[in-house]
XYZ file of C-alpha atoms in Angstrom:
781
model
C -38.106 -39.700 47.515
C -35.867 -42.529 45.825
C -32.413 -41.725 44.526
C -33.562 -41.902 40.969
C -36.389 -39.426 41.394
C -34.128 -37.246 43.207
C -31.754 -37.406 40.251
C -34.773 -36.310 37.927
C -35.615 -33.707 40.058
C -32.013 -32.245 40.110
C -32.284 -32.431 36.091
C -35.231 -30.564 36.226
C -33.434 -27.567 38.191
C -30.520 -27.552 35.599
C -28.203 -28.870 38.118
C -26.716 -31.627 35.563
C -23.392 -32.374 37.386
C -25.018 -33.209 40.678
C -27.617 -35.501 39.110
C -24.724 -37.228 37.202
C -22.725 -37.808 40.590
C -25.859 -39.022 42.396
C -26.669 -41.357 39.484
C -23.189 -42.753 39.460
C -23.466 -43.362 43.398
C -26.684 -45.125 42.644
C -25.142 -47.276 40.098
C -22.164 -48.628 42.297
C -25.028 -49.910 44.781
C -27.204 -51.017 41.872
C -25.295 -51.766 38.611
C -28.377 -53.374 36.945
C -30.625 -49.981 37.653
C -31.625 -49.342 33.816
C -33.677 -46.131 35.020
C -30.350 -44.640 36.411
C -28.519 -46.067 33.350
C -31.239 -44.349 30.792
C -31.202 -40.938 32.628
C -27.135 -40.923 32.213
C -27.608 -41.603 28.583
C -29.914 -38.451 28.419
C -27.409 -36.248 30.202
C -24.545 -37.559 27.808
C -26.860 -36.439 24.838
C -27.313 -33.293 26.799
C -23.534 -32.385 26.433
C -23.205 -34.054 22.886
C -21.194 -37.081 24.322
C -23.309 -39.274 21.589
C -20.849 -42.227 21.902
C -21.271 -42.421 25.731
C -25.105 -41.897 25.576
C -25.051 -44.878 22.837
C -23.702 -47.140 24.796
C -25.680 -46.304 28.128
C -28.901 -46.328 25.875
C -27.963 -49.866 24.577
C -27.192 -51.215 28.139
C -30.626 -49.886 29.490
C -32.646 -51.166 26.614
C -30.827 -54.701 26.983
C -31.840 -54.552 30.959
C -35.693 -53.304 30.045
C -36.327 -54.411 26.259
C -39.968 -53.517 26.274
C -39.057 -49.836 27.254
C -39.789 -47.332 24.191
C -38.190 -44.506 25.821
C -35.023 -46.135 26.186
C -34.993 -46.971 22.320
C -35.850 -43.240 21.711
C -32.821 -42.192 23.432
C -30.727 -44.679 21.571
C -32.005 -43.461 18.327
C -31.141 -39.815 19.633
C -27.755 -40.804 20.230
C -27.315 -42.576 16.831
C -28.545 -39.569 15.175
C -26.077 -37.430 16.879
C -23.304 -39.945 15.572
C -24.934 -39.232 11.985
C -25.739 -43.164 11.926
C -29.165 -42.344 10.359
C -30.162 -45.546 9.132
C -29.522 -47.148 12.798
C -31.044 -44.237 14.434
C -34.296 -44.746 12.116
C -34.212 -48.521 13.252
C -34.324 -47.802 16.889
C -36.955 -45.213 16.496
C -39.358 -47.613 14.465
C -38.655 -50.250 17.145
C -39.593 -47.752 19.690
C -42.888 -46.939 17.862
C -43.656 -50.669 17.426
C -43.800 -50.584 21.315
C -45.465 -47.227 21.677
C -47.249 -45.708 18.299
C -48.131 -42.671 20.233
C -44.974 -41.729 21.470
C -44.655 -38.180 20.194
C -40.915 -37.716 21.102
C -40.056 -40.795 19.003
C -42.263 -39.322 16.049
C -40.457 -35.851 16.206
C -37.173 -37.469 16.379
C -38.136 -39.793 13.469
C -39.038 -36.818 11.377
C -35.765 -35.393 11.921
C -33.911 -38.501 10.921
C -35.976 -38.927 7.591
C -35.517 -35.354 6.742
C -31.870 -35.349 7.187
C -32.018 -38.522 4.920
C -34.039 -36.444 2.324
C -37.262 -37.970 2.750
C -39.294 -34.803 3.217
C -42.770 -36.563 2.887
C -41.805 -38.858 5.229
C -40.812 -36.405 7.765
C -43.870 -34.448 7.152
C -45.919 -37.650 8.012
C -44.092 -38.139 11.200
C -44.502 -34.612 12.476
C -48.111 -34.868 11.394
C -48.575 -37.959 13.575
C -46.877 -36.329 16.612
C -49.309 -33.399 16.396
C -52.237 -35.964 16.157
C -50.997 -37.212 19.480
C -49.995 -33.828 20.973
C -51.678 -30.886 19.225
C -50.079 -28.563 21.536
C -46.425 -29.922 20.640
C -44.562 -26.556 19.761
C -41.450 -28.472 18.602
C -43.268 -30.653 16.224
C -45.064 -27.494 14.665
C -41.621 -25.870 14.139
C -40.091 -28.991 12.498
C -43.219 -29.505 10.240
C -43.175 -25.899 9.286
C -39.540 -26.375 8.153
C -40.372 -29.551 6.167
C -43.370 -27.718 4.540
C -41.425 -24.688 3.515
C -38.924 -26.895 1.808
C -41.901 -28.596 0.055
C -43.116 -24.998 -1.030
C -45.933 -24.747 1.404
C -44.474 -21.532 2.917
C -48.114 -20.120 3.896
C -48.915 -23.397 5.949
C -45.282 -23.209 7.582
C -45.911 -19.658 8.736
C -49.162 -20.596 10.585
C -47.447 -23.295 12.283
C -44.651 -21.073 13.344
C -47.140 -18.692 14.833
C -48.933 -21.243 16.668
C -45.784 -22.557 18.162
C -44.315 -19.267 18.927
C -47.815 -18.300 20.714
C -47.749 -21.449 22.521
C -43.966 -21.452 23.727
C -42.729 -17.943 23.883
C -39.777 -19.361 25.417
C -38.787 -21.710 22.443
C -36.010 -19.963 20.535
C -36.544 -22.390 17.609
C -40.179 -21.454 17.325
C -39.596 -17.621 17.684
C -36.332 -17.672 15.181
C -38.669 -19.873 12.662
C -41.290 -17.631 12.761
C -39.215 -14.370 12.270
C -37.205 -16.172 9.294
C -40.467 -17.041 7.947
C -41.992 -13.311 7.997
C -38.592 -12.273 6.580
C -38.588 -14.792 3.754
C -42.247 -13.548 2.816
C -40.973 -10.025 2.693
C -42.874 -9.104 5.767
C -40.012 -7.570 7.560
C -42.412 -4.893 9.569
C -44.391 -7.868 10.863
C -41.486 -9.721 12.006
C -40.073 -6.677 13.920
C -43.566 -6.146 15.403
C -43.451 -9.760 16.470
C -39.940 -9.198 18.178
C -41.038 -6.012 19.910
C -44.084 -7.923 21.390
C -41.853 -10.891 22.342
C -39.171 -8.813 23.829
C -41.559 -6.481 25.995
C -41.977 -9.691 28.203
C -38.670 -11.255 28.054
C -35.965 -8.522 26.952
C -33.189 -10.965 27.711
C -33.387 -12.926 24.451
C -29.973 -11.915 22.835
C -30.841 -13.571 19.167
C -34.054 -11.876 19.104
C -32.675 -8.607 20.252
C -30.122 -8.859 17.415
C -32.782 -9.681 14.994
C -34.737 -6.628 16.316
C -31.880 -4.077 15.777
C -31.148 -5.337 12.423
C -34.847 -5.337 11.354
C -35.258 -1.925 12.855
C -32.160 -0.401 10.831
C -33.561 -2.124 7.588
C -37.144 -0.643 8.233
C -35.503 2.815 8.932
C -36.548 2.780 12.445
C -35.291 4.981 15.220
C -31.487 4.598 15.719
C -32.262 4.580 19.516
C -34.017 1.173 19.149
C -31.082 -0.560 17.490
C -28.598 0.754 19.655
C -30.713 -0.423 22.807
C -31.146 -3.942 21.078
C -27.354 -4.236 20.257
C -26.340 -3.060 23.585
C -28.450 -5.959 25.281
C -26.897 -8.385 22.959
C -23.126 -7.090 24.019
C -24.261 -7.234 27.646
C -24.344 -10.686 27.391
C -21.998 -11.531 24.690
C -19.267 -8.838 24.552
C -17.412 -10.602 21.870
C -20.289 -10.389 19.152
C -18.701 -9.017 16.384
C -21.805 -8.637 14.209
C -23.415 -6.758 17.182
C -20.588 -4.352 17.223
C -20.508 -3.343 13.767
C -24.101 -2.974 13.529
C -23.965 -0.882 16.667
C -21.531 1.335 14.914
C -23.929 1.765 12.039
C -26.673 2.604 14.292
C -24.485 5.219 16.237
C -23.591 6.817 12.928
C -27.083 7.003 11.777
C -27.967 8.773 15.295
C -25.383 11.380 14.390
C -22.633 9.950 16.363
C -19.992 8.907 13.950
C -16.947 8.769 16.192
C -18.402 6.203 18.491
C -19.540 4.336 15.277
C -16.016 4.148 14.210
C -14.870 2.855 17.535
C -17.430 0.130 17.489
C -16.265 -0.844 14.008
C -12.823 -1.314 15.591
C -13.756 -3.073 18.528
C -15.580 -5.842 16.130
C -12.197 -6.168 14.372
C -10.369 -6.565 17.793
C -12.896 -9.437 18.154
C -12.389 -10.752 14.878
C -9.927 -9.272 12.553
C -11.199 -10.931 9.383
C -14.623 -9.927 10.068
C -15.804 -8.843 6.552
C -18.732 -6.523 7.372
C -16.755 -4.721 10.037
C -13.894 -4.270 7.328
C -16.434 -2.999 5.070
C -18.306 -0.537 7.575
C -15.020 0.536 8.827
C -13.821 1.442 5.402
C -16.845 3.440 4.646
C -16.269 5.253 8.020
C -12.599 5.867 7.706
C -13.482 7.502 4.164
C -16.150 9.774 5.757
C -13.480 11.068 8.121
C -11.178 11.789 5.056
C -8.947 8.868 5.515
C -9.133 7.462 2.252
C -5.927 5.434 2.258
C -6.871 3.681 5.539
C -10.489 3.187 3.893
C -9.002 1.149 0.705
C -6.694 -0.727 2.961
C -9.863 -1.959 4.747
C -11.939 -2.748 2.089
C -9.083 -4.591 0.035
C -8.702 -6.738 3.096
C -12.537 -7.513 2.965
C -12.309 -8.195 -0.697
C -9.423 -10.434 -0.160
C -11.373 -12.407 2.235
C -14.345 -12.602 0.072
C -13.352 -12.050 -3.525
C -16.959 -12.384 -4.759
C -18.826 -10.119 -2.280
C -20.561 -7.608 -4.646
C -21.013 -5.382 -1.541
C -17.188 -5.159 -0.419
C -16.347 -4.824 -4.234
C -18.978 -2.056 -4.975
C -17.790 0.081 -1.863
C -14.176 -0.445 -2.590
C -14.979 1.006 -6.083
C -16.675 3.885 -4.644
C -14.070 4.805 -2.300
C -11.211 4.523 -5.052
C -13.439 7.013 -7.223
C -13.153 9.283 -4.348
C -9.422 8.889 -4.237
C -9.393 9.783 -7.755
C -8.020 6.284 -8.796
C -10.533 5.789 -11.561
C -8.869 2.924 -13.810
C -8.521 0.936 -10.775
C -12.094 1.666 -9.661
C -13.319 0.442 -13.155
C -11.351 -2.861 -12.645
C -13.154 -3.531 -9.337
C -16.601 -2.303 -10.422
C -16.620 -4.600 -13.227
C -15.655 -7.507 -11.016
C -18.506 -6.451 -8.747
C -20.848 -6.583 -11.901
C -19.732 -10.139 -12.967
C -21.249 -11.349 -9.474
C -24.195 -9.145 -9.570
C -25.120 -7.762 -13.094
C -28.367 -5.911 -11.984
C -26.896 -3.949 -9.019
C -28.048 -0.578 -9.769
C -25.581 0.971 -7.200
C -22.577 -0.664 -8.724
C -23.651 0.326 -12.103
C -24.094 3.996 -10.949
C -20.619 3.708 -9.395
C -19.121 2.506 -12.711
C -20.732 5.498 -14.466
C -18.757 7.654 -12.195
C -15.695 5.839 -12.574
C -15.680 6.494 -16.215
C -15.812 10.169 -15.787
C -12.549 11.021 -17.302
C -11.168 12.161 -20.829
C -12.261 9.854 -23.419
C -14.817 8.092 -21.496
C -17.487 10.525 -20.641
C -20.094 9.568 -23.520
C -19.367 5.911 -22.238
C -20.118 7.112 -18.644
C -23.326 8.820 -19.580
C -24.498 5.304 -21.636
C -24.038 3.313 -18.557
C -25.909 5.792 -16.404
C -28.754 6.221 -18.727
C -29.209 2.442 -18.764
C -29.298 2.333 -14.797
C -31.929 4.845 -15.006
C -33.962 3.107 -17.612
C -34.086 0.074 -15.047
C -34.260 2.253 -11.755
C -35.590 5.977 -12.515
C -35.596 6.986 -8.969
C -31.758 5.842 -8.177
C -30.472 9.100 -6.827
C -26.780 8.122 -7.303
C -27.484 7.458 -10.929
C -29.267 10.589 -11.416
C -26.370 12.699 -9.841
C -23.954 10.995 -11.669
C -25.468 11.097 -15.010
C -26.216 14.980 -14.661
C -22.663 15.389 -13.624
C -20.978 13.628 -16.547
C -23.584 15.369 -18.855
C -22.033 18.637 -17.730
C -18.314 17.431 -18.376
C -19.047 15.867 -22.030
C -18.648 17.589 -25.147
C -21.691 18.421 -27.524
C -24.396 18.184 -24.843
C -26.632 21.384 -25.190
C -28.038 23.264 -22.234
C -31.544 22.098 -23.376
C -30.523 18.423 -23.261
C -29.309 19.146 -19.536
C -32.323 20.660 -18.543
C -34.276 17.898 -20.125
C -32.459 15.301 -18.169
C -32.709 17.318 -15.151
C -36.541 17.559 -15.556
C -36.927 13.656 -16.168
C -34.999 13.377 -12.751
C -37.471 15.973 -10.906
C -40.355 13.768 -12.525
C -39.094 10.866 -10.687
C -39.087 12.186 -7.426
C -42.152 12.939 -5.559
C -43.725 16.328 -5.806
C -43.159 18.304 -2.744
C -45.760 21.160 -3.354
C -45.542 24.542 -4.365
C -43.345 27.312 -2.222
C -45.443 28.994 0.173
C -44.843 32.696 0.665
C -43.714 33.702 4.050
C -45.556 36.326 6.034
C -43.597 38.797 7.464
C -44.395 39.153 11.003
C -41.869 41.780 12.191
C -41.509 39.918 15.462
C -38.573 37.823 14.496
C -35.669 37.699 11.828
C -36.090 35.628 8.871
C -34.211 32.159 9.398
C -31.962 30.882 6.755
C -30.645 27.468 6.863
C -27.478 26.300 4.851
C -27.299 22.702 4.088
C -24.013 21.229 2.752
C -21.411 18.636 3.275
C -18.811 21.171 2.321
C -18.536 23.480 5.545
C -14.994 22.851 5.918
C -11.903 23.239 3.999
C -13.601 22.941 0.728
C -13.770 24.853 -2.499
C -17.471 25.777 -1.365
C -15.997 27.529 1.489
C -14.026 30.061 -0.468
C -17.450 31.477 -1.820
C -19.707 30.913 1.118
C -17.721 32.319 3.841
C -18.291 36.024 2.562
C -22.042 35.705 3.073
C -21.882 34.043 6.234
C -19.435 36.630 7.568
C -21.563 39.458 6.526
C -25.032 38.461 6.843
C -27.153 41.180 8.565
C -27.890 39.721 11.954
C -30.751 42.060 12.558
C -32.828 40.696 9.810
C -31.442 37.185 9.259
C -30.886 34.227 11.833
C -28.405 32.057 10.179
C -28.512 28.161 10.555
C -25.771 25.838 9.290
C -26.517 22.204 8.988
C -23.274 20.418 8.217
C -23.626 16.740 6.565
C -20.154 15.810 6.968
C -18.127 13.892 9.747
C -15.251 16.213 8.864
C -14.915 19.585 10.760
C -11.721 21.779 10.982
C -10.661 25.310 11.400
C -12.717 26.596 8.492
C -15.788 24.802 10.307
C -14.715 26.492 13.510
C -14.813 29.970 11.754
C -18.171 29.168 10.267
C -19.493 28.289 13.785
C -18.464 31.722 14.809
C -20.654 33.202 11.787
C -23.724 31.283 12.449
C -26.366 31.761 14.951
C -26.672 27.917 15.303
C -24.711 25.135 14.056
C -25.935 21.381 13.612
C -23.758 18.639 12.573
C -26.429 16.300 10.938
C -23.910 13.908 9.458
C -25.101 9.941 9.336
C -28.860 11.096 10.257
C -31.575 9.750 7.713
C -32.815 12.398 5.584
C -36.186 12.466 7.198
C -34.684 13.113 10.512
C -32.449 16.015 8.869
C -35.381 17.511 7.295
C -37.441 17.192 10.572
C -34.618 19.212 12.543
C -34.860 21.834 9.791
C -38.577 21.906 10.525
C -38.046 22.110 14.358
C -35.722 25.042 13.761
C -38.697 26.840 11.792
C -36.430 27.733 8.807
C -38.107 29.904 6.360
C -35.292 29.787 3.391
C -33.167 26.727 3.001
C -30.328 26.970 0.936
C -28.819 23.893 -0.736
C -25.170 24.189 -1.322
C -24.565 20.799 -2.858
C -26.763 20.104 -5.751
C -26.143 16.839 -7.581
C -22.397 16.650 -5.765
C -24.241 15.553 -2.372
C -27.366 13.620 -2.586
C -27.831 13.469 1.144
C -28.663 17.164 1.071
C -31.050 16.668 -1.684
C -32.843 13.849 0.009
C -33.404 15.947 2.973
C -34.556 18.625 0.640
C -37.182 16.626 -1.170
C -38.857 16.095 2.133
C -39.776 20.014 1.845
C -38.732 21.005 5.208
C -38.945 24.695 4.648
C -41.599 26.763 2.855
C -38.990 28.292 0.498
C -36.021 26.298 -1.106
C -33.159 27.371 -3.141
C -29.884 25.938 -4.464
C -26.586 27.843 -4.814
C -22.984 27.478 -5.420
C -22.063 23.927 -5.250
C -23.365 22.692 -8.668
C -23.098 24.499 -11.792
C -26.568 23.820 -13.444
C -30.149 23.296 -12.941
C -30.536 20.572 -10.282
C -33.868 18.906 -11.258
C -35.446 18.070 -7.890
C -39.043 19.143 -7.577
C -38.784 20.515 -4.160
C -36.292 22.904 -5.032
C -37.923 26.306 -6.110
C -35.093 28.881 -6.795
C -31.637 28.871 -8.006
C -29.053 31.652 -7.494
C -27.285 32.682 -10.186
C -26.367 35.740 -12.371
C -26.651 37.274 -15.669
C -23.448 36.236 -17.214
C -24.251 32.453 -16.648
C -27.827 32.555 -17.158
C -28.502 35.412 -19.558
C -32.148 36.630 -20.285
C -34.034 33.908 -22.321
C -32.165 31.092 -20.465
C -34.921 30.611 -18.147
C -36.048 27.507 -20.281
C -32.925 25.665 -19.231
C -33.913 25.577 -15.727
C -36.180 23.418 -13.783
C -35.781 25.975 -10.592
C -36.605 29.623 -11.190
C -33.434 31.679 -11.659
C -32.833 34.386 -9.049
C -29.802 36.540 -10.605
C -27.207 38.565 -8.747
C -26.164 41.769 -10.397
C -22.654 40.790 -10.892
C -21.426 37.216 -10.118
C -22.919 34.467 -8.329
C -19.666 34.014 -6.941
C -17.899 36.060 -4.202
C -14.310 35.034 -3.306
C -12.571 35.097 0.028
C -8.956 33.657 -0.417
C -7.096 31.892 2.351
C -3.536 32.525 3.007
C -1.388 32.474 -0.081
C 2.427 32.763 -0.897
C 3.619 35.989 -2.346
C 3.465 36.391 -6.179
C 6.940 35.451 -7.943
C 8.339 36.744 -11.093
C 7.056 35.866 -14.437
C 8.287 31.963 -15.126
C 9.091 32.925 -18.698
C 11.805 35.070 -17.467
C 13.624 32.371 -16.200
C 12.587 29.677 -18.303
C 12.845 31.296 -21.628
C 9.418 30.128 -22.781
C 6.062 30.462 -21.813
C 4.485 27.857 -19.402
C 0.759 27.487 -19.607
C -1.190 25.535 -17.079
C -4.158 24.152 -15.480
C -4.841 22.554 -12.023
C -8.522 21.559 -12.701
C -10.306 18.403 -12.137
C -9.117 15.927 -14.626
C -12.878 15.053 -15.763
C -12.915 18.592 -17.073
C -10.061 17.733 -19.676
C -12.695 16.933 -22.435
C -11.812 16.300 -26.008
C -12.577 19.910 -26.752
C -10.325 21.130 -24.125
C -7.755 19.235 -25.253
C -8.192 20.297 -28.869
C -8.368 24.002 -27.655
C -5.197 23.670 -25.608
C -3.304 21.762 -28.271
C -4.366 24.686 -30.725
C -2.592 27.059 -28.218
C 0.558 24.981 -28.153
C 0.753 24.755 -32.047
C 0.398 28.581 -32.074
C 3.040 29.053 -29.302
C 5.484 26.554 -30.432
C 8.132 27.013 -27.721
C 5.550 26.804 -24.915
C 5.244 23.916 -22.406
C 1.888 22.738 -20.411
C 1.672 22.185 -16.802
C -1.133 20.058 -15.476
C -1.795 19.030 -11.976
C -4.514 16.783 -10.477
C -4.818 13.901 -8.464
C -6.137 11.556 -11.081
C -2.769 11.872 -12.945
C -1.276 9.698 -10.196
C -2.430 6.832 -12.412
C 0.023 5.791 -15.198
C -3.085 4.770 -17.550
C -4.604 8.492 -17.409
C -1.276 10.092 -17.819
C -0.594 7.869 -20.885
C -4.201 8.475 -22.178
C -3.427 12.367 -21.581
C -0.213 12.351 -23.543
C -1.719 10.159 -26.363
C -4.271 12.723 -26.873
C -2.188 15.563 -27.195
C 0.045 13.726 -29.312
C -2.604 12.851 -31.771
C -3.136 16.602 -32.177
C 0.506 17.139 -33.048
C 1.717 18.040 -29.596
C 4.959 16.242 -28.327
C 4.573 14.571 -24.979
C 8.061 16.113 -24.178
C 5.951 19.616 -24.143
C 3.779 18.188 -21.157
C 4.522 18.164 -17.334
C 1.903 16.214 -15.459
C 1.725 16.311 -11.801
C -0.507 14.409 -9.465
C -0.543 15.966 -5.944
C 0.530 18.738 -3.598
C 1.226 18.184 -0.138
C -0.618 21.431 1.142
C -2.664 24.412 -0.044
C 0.694 26.577 0.065
C 2.545 24.018 -2.180
C -0.658 24.098 -4.451
C -0.645 27.792 -4.734
C 2.829 28.258 -5.005
C 2.809 26.035 -8.261
C 1.022 28.861 -9.820
C 4.542 30.792 -9.574
C 5.595 28.165 -12.319
C 2.742 29.311 -14.753
C 2.585 32.329 -16.932
C -1.005 31.877 -18.253
C -3.851 29.509 -17.079
C -6.001 27.832 -19.715
C -9.572 27.127 -18.423
C -11.388 23.813 -19.191
C -14.453 23.458 -21.442
C -17.158 22.749 -21.565
C -17.073 22.639 -17.640
C -15.150 25.855 -16.637
C -13.178 26.187 -13.577
C -14.305 28.434 -10.675
C -11.869 27.907 -7.650
C -8.829 27.073 -9.929
C -9.763 30.450 -11.890
C -10.037 32.496 -8.708
C -6.864 31.005 -7.105
C -4.522 31.670 -10.503
C -5.878 35.414 -10.742
C -4.988 35.902 -6.947
C -1.520 34.570 -7.692
C -1.201 36.840 -10.659
C -1.909 34.335 -13.325
C -4.143 35.597 -16.116
C -6.911 32.857 -17.033
C -8.216 32.640 -20.677
C -11.719 31.043 -20.671
C -13.747 29.749 -23.479
C -17.415 30.809 -23.155
C -20.122 28.187 -24.120
C -23.821 27.841 -23.871
C -24.272 25.777 -20.638
C -24.207 27.133 -17.116
C -20.843 25.171 -16.581
C -19.624 26.537 -19.887
C -20.146 30.280 -18.515
C -18.594 30.276 -15.080
C -15.367 31.662 -16.415
C -17.352 34.616 -18.112
C -18.792 35.272 -14.818
C -15.750 35.346 -12.685
C -13.539 37.291 -15.286
C -16.116 39.909 -16.149
C -16.673 40.394 -12.266
C -12.901 40.671 -11.881
C -12.888 43.313 -14.640
C -11.073 41.019 -17.326
C -13.822 40.336 -19.879
C -11.332 40.705 -22.549
C -9.932 37.439 -21.421
C -13.308 35.380 -22.255
C -13.268 33.457 -25.835
C -16.569 33.481 -27.587
C -15.097 30.880 -30.145
C -12.438 28.042 -30.536
C -10.368 30.465 -32.607
C -10.886 33.261 -30.495
C -9.617 31.089 -27.493
C -6.381 30.364 -29.376
C -5.974 33.850 -30.639
C -6.277 35.502 -26.873
C -3.681 32.835 -25.397
C -1.209 33.392 -28.231
C -1.424 37.008 -28.102
C -1.158 37.172 -24.353
C 2.018 34.776 -24.750
C 3.543 37.286 -27.227
C 2.928 40.269 -24.982
C 5.307 40.154 -22.015
C 4.502 43.682 -21.023
C 0.919 43.204 -20.523
C 1.576 39.708 -18.767
C 3.819 41.438 -16.453
C 1.450 44.329 -15.653
C -1.155 41.595 -14.855
C 1.223 39.555 -12.734
C 1.842 42.756 -10.555
C -1.842 44.138 -10.371
C -4.200 41.029 -10.364
C -4.099 40.467 -6.815
C -5.118 44.407 -6.122
C -7.601 44.452 -8.978
C -9.436 41.334 -7.655
C -9.559 42.607 -4.158
C -11.158 46.019 -5.537
C -13.666 44.072 -8.086
C -17.174 43.093 -7.409
C -15.660 39.454 -7.206
C -14.454 40.244 -3.510
C -16.811 42.916 -2.546
C -18.303 40.803 0.334
C -20.706 43.181 1.889
C -22.111 44.385 -1.427
C -22.685 40.595 -2.643
C -24.126 39.504 0.661
C -26.571 42.665 0.535
C -27.511 41.508 -2.920
C -27.886 37.859 -1.969
C -30.019 38.690 0.810
C -32.168 40.771 -1.531
C -32.588 37.656 -3.475
C -33.634 35.660 -0.311
C -36.172 38.470 0.307
C -37.611 38.256 -3.131
C -37.999 34.378 -2.748
C -39.635 34.878 0.698
C -42.258 37.639 0.230
C -42.815 38.417 -3.640
C -43.014 34.960 -5.224
C -44.630 31.781 -4.392
């Protein structure tokens, strides 16, 4: 074998450095060996040293001017140097010598395409394929040009031919996958990748695309996890693979590992926007909204016009109670992508505060007009309707029925046949099986279930677990943390557990629950506790309620069949609480009214009611506390609203936050009388106030949300504190303010009265609740 042949053999084995050394030694002996010079030029192109390649190819062509291959290499070098007209000249010279040189034709096509001559490029690639019909690179390049010329179908056919002919040709595989995705055939693209990777799993780009498409198609999380793991084996600093792996792990119910992957991506690239967004959302899921907002704001700073980053930032700002700031961010997102249903739904939620509720409703109705099945818009619309003035129970029910009509029918409930061989399996599904308002009312039932008749399962849809979660685990026979899992997977786990009765505890406040409920995983499905109205999901059969919030004749205001408890549908178990202090009016010399409710409940009607009370008791003050009051714009709006009704802002004290539950409860020791909100009454706040010895005056209305105060106060033995009209509300509050003896009696006895009332009869409440479950399971359906 000659020295030149040996060098070609080394090149074929990929041993380029040894080949180059051998060629240089050959040229020292034979300086005019144009074959050796040409091969060195090819090696220089291989490592992108195009200036060296051009000099060598020019010399080789000078020594052997009739060789087309040398001119092709010269053209390749000049293309690499972006000297396209000169490259075209060299290639046309090569073709003049050898019109059937397929390599020259393909390279000429690339040069012509780079100069914008798509028709000429297509002709060159076509000519190459006439010479070599099985030339996969030519098919890929022709397909690329045809796509730009609008012939996507022909392009896809060429990509498929190239991929079949050359499975190892990355350009062919990538082009085919890109083409399929571009045509909306993502399932076909994923199937192709799976076939390709079965024979060669070591293709990292293909593995990455497999993971990405599997996630988009809702495939098993295990597939995406395995695919990204393959990528990271070869490229451990692949930031996209790390953060996508984090998403896959979260969807597999492993959120802590998912968070670590997002952090690893940011270690690789601290400015990686997808990882910043995903890390922000993960922080929020773990309750760290401050960290979440910081991460998302950095993403927005890096990509100010990224609608996804802006929309997600707006969503977390809403969760943190920073509504005015959220509105600004979401409007910026809509300026970039005005059609985004998700962003518009978030905007509707951001407008859910005093003076903007009807604007919120208008925005959300617009979203649903365009996208009727958008769950987040449905949730936010129905919630905003509960808060807003002037909306009847019939209107709320009509909107809920419209939402139910847009979701697929899950079939009718199936009556459960009692076997006597096992206990009735009840599953509680909620994102709030932790320190949350729902826990105060759920714990009595979990603690007192008759374990001889009921087997209790808890399905927790939150990354957060705490001391309350630990207690709930002790009450339940089975605990499942299903956070992050797709709704279909959650539903399948419920089916696998053989649940007879599934109890949704979130309603429209936690759409992941409803998505699982919609899969009809249990024969009988109920909603209770977490949402004060009809839910409007076709798969929910019943709603646990009571005669005070849903009196006889109110059935028409429910999509679900109401199952009424004899007293209240609330049963309150307070946590640790500070001692009850003396009446604040003794030290302050005046009455202090107060409310610690969500600021969204401070409707125009509530402000008018409270202003009427303050006018009737002219020396009284009003103490309000809510997280949203940290925003100056909302504090100003609140003061202005009262001022417009004749109440000086000096009579208001607005507080934003308490560092702990003890601090929060101790603040009731500064209040003489609590004023309930309207038309969305308080629930937890009402019970907390009563437990701290503070009487609550509540305005009863038509809707479920406007009758929760009546339910609680009647169960607590205080029906006289329920007002049936605006005038009655003002009168009751003013009379109580003027009666120090009665207030002192209430302050000293309320805690004991509550403890002895049906509102805290845990065993009796649970027996009645279980009777509702049995009625749903065996006597209806």
